[in-house]
Tab-separated table of C-alpha atoms in Angstrom:
chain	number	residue	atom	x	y	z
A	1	UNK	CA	115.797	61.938	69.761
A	2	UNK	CA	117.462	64.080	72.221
A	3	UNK	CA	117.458	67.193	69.213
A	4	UNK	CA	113.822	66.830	69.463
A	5	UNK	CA	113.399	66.722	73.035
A	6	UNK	CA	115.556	69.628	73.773
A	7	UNK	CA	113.560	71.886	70.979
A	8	UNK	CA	110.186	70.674	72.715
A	9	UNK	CA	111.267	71.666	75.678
A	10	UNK	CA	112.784	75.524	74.739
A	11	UNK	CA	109.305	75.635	72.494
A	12	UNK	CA	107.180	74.775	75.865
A	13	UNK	CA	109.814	77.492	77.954
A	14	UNK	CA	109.152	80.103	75.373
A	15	UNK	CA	105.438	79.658	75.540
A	16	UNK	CA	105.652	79.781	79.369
A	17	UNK	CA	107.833	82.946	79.861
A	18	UNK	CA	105.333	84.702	76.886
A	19	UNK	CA	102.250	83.756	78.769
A	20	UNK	CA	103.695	85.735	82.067
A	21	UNK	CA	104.395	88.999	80.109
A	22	UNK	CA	100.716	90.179	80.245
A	23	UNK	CA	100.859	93.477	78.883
A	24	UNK	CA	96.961	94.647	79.743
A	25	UNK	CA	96.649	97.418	81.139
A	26	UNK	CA	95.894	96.605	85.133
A	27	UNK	CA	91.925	96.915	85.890
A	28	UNK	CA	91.567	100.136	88.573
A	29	UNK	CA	91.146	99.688	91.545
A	30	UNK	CA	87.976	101.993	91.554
A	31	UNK	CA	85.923	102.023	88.280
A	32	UNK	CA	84.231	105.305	89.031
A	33	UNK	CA	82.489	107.283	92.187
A	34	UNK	CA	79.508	109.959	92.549
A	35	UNK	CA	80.230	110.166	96.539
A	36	UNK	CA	82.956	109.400	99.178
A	37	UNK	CA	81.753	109.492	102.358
A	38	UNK	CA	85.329	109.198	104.700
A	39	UNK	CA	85.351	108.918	108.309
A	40	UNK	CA	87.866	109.906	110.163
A	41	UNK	CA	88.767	107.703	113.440
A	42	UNK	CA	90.680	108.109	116.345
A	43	UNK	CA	91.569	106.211	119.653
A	44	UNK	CA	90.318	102.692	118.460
A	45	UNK	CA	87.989	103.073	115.962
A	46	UNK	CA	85.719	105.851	117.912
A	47	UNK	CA	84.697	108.121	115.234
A	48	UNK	CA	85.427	111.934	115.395
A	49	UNK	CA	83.520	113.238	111.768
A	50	UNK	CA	81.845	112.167	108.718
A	51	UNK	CA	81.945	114.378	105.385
A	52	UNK	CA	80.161	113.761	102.085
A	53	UNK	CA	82.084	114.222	98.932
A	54	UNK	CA	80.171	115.021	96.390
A	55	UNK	CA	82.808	117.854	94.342
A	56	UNK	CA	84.078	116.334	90.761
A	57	UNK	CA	87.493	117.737	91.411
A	58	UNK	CA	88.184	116.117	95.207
A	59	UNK	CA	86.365	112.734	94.005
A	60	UNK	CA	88.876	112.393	91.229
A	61	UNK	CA	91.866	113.314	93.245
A	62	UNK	CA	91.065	110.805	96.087
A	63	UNK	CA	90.179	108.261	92.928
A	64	UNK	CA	93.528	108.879	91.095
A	65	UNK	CA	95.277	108.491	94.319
A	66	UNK	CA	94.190	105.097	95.276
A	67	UNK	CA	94.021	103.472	91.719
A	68	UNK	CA	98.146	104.972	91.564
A	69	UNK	CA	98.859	102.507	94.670
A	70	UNK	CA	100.613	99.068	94.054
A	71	UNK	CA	99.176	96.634	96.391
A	72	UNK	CA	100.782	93.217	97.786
A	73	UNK	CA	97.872	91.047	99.615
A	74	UNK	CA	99.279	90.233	102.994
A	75	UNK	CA	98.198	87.358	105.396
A	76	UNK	CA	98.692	89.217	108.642
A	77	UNK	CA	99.736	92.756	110.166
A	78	UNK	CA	99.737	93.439	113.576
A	79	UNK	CA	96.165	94.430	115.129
A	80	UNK	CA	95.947	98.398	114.625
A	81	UNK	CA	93.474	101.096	114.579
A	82	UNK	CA	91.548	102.443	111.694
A	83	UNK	CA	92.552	106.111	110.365
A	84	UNK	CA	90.357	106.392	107.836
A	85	UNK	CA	86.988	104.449	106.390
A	86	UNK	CA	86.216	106.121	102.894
A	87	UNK	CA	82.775	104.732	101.489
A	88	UNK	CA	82.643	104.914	97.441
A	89	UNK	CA	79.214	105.276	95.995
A	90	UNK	CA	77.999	105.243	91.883
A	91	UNK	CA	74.502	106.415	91.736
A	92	UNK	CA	73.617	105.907	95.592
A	93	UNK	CA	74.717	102.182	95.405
A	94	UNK	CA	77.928	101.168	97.581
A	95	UNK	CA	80.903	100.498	95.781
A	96	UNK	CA	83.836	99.461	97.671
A	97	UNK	CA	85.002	100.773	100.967
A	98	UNK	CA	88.481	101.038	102.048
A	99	UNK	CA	90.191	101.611	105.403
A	100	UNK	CA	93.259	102.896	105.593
A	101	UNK	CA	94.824	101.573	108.474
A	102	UNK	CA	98.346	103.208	108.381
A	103	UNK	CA	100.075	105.057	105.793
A	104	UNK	CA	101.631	101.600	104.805
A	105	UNK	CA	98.411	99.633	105.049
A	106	UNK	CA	94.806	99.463	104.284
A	107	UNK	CA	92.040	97.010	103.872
A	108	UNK	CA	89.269	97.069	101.820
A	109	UNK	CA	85.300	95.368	100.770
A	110	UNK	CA	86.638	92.852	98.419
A	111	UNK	CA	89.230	90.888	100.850
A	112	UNK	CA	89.314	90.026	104.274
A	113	UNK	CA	93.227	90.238	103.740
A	114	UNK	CA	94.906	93.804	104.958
A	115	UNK	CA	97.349	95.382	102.290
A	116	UNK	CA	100.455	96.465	101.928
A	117	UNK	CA	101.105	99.111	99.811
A	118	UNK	CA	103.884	98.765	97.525
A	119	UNK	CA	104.389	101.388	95.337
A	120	UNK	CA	103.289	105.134	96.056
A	121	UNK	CA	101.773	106.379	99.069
A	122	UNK	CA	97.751	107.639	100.174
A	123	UNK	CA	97.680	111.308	100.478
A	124	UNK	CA	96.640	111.847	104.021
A	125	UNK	CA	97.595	115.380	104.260
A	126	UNK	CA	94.656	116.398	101.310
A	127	UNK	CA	92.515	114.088	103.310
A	128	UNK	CA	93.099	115.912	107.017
A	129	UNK	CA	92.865	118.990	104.781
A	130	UNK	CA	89.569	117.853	104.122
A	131	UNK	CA	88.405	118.136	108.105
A	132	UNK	CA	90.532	121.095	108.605
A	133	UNK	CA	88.338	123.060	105.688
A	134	UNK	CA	85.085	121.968	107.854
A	135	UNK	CA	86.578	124.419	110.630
């Protein structure tokens, strides 16, 4: 009896530790965008410009850069100011917006939780460069 119960129970561990390993490949974060519209904030939340992306090549950069970040859902940061809103938009319909509250946190459309991020890091120098090129 105890030879069976000890093979039922390594069986019912093996299925458990293969059911974690989930090999799919991770859904993006953001399927696909036309349009960013980012505005950039300063001094709690009052806004200092709005731009309109609408170039293929700066689209996909800004894409590729948020889809690279690892995220960990986080119950509570400190109360800070937003950098950054950037607006996502697929054939004139809102997608998601995200605001990037620090260059360790952001929040986004989906969740009322902020984010941590994890792995890699939001590329707020190409996104100043952005307003700089406006100049």
């Amino acid at each position: 009896m105890k030879k069976y119960l000890l093979i039922f129970i390594l069986s019912l561990f093996t299925i458990v530790l293969c059911g974690c390993n989930n090999n799919k490949e991770l859904e993006k974060f953001i399927q696909s965008a036309d349009k960013i519209i980012i505005t950039k904030c300063a001094n709690n939340e009052t806004i200092e410009l709005n731009i309109s992306i609408t170039d293929n090549d700066t689209i996909n950069h800004i894409v590729e850069n948020i889809n690279s970040l690892t995220l960990e859902e986080m119950d509570y940061i400190k109360p800070h100011g937003v950098m950054y809103t950037l607006a996502f938009y697929d054939d004139n319909e809102e997608v998601k917006i995200i605001n990037i509250i620090s260059s360790r946190y952001l929040s986004h459309s989906d969740s009322t939780s902020p984010f941590y991020i994890k792995e890699g890091e939001i590329d707020l120098d190409y996104l100043d460069s952005l307003f700089n090129n406006l100049s």
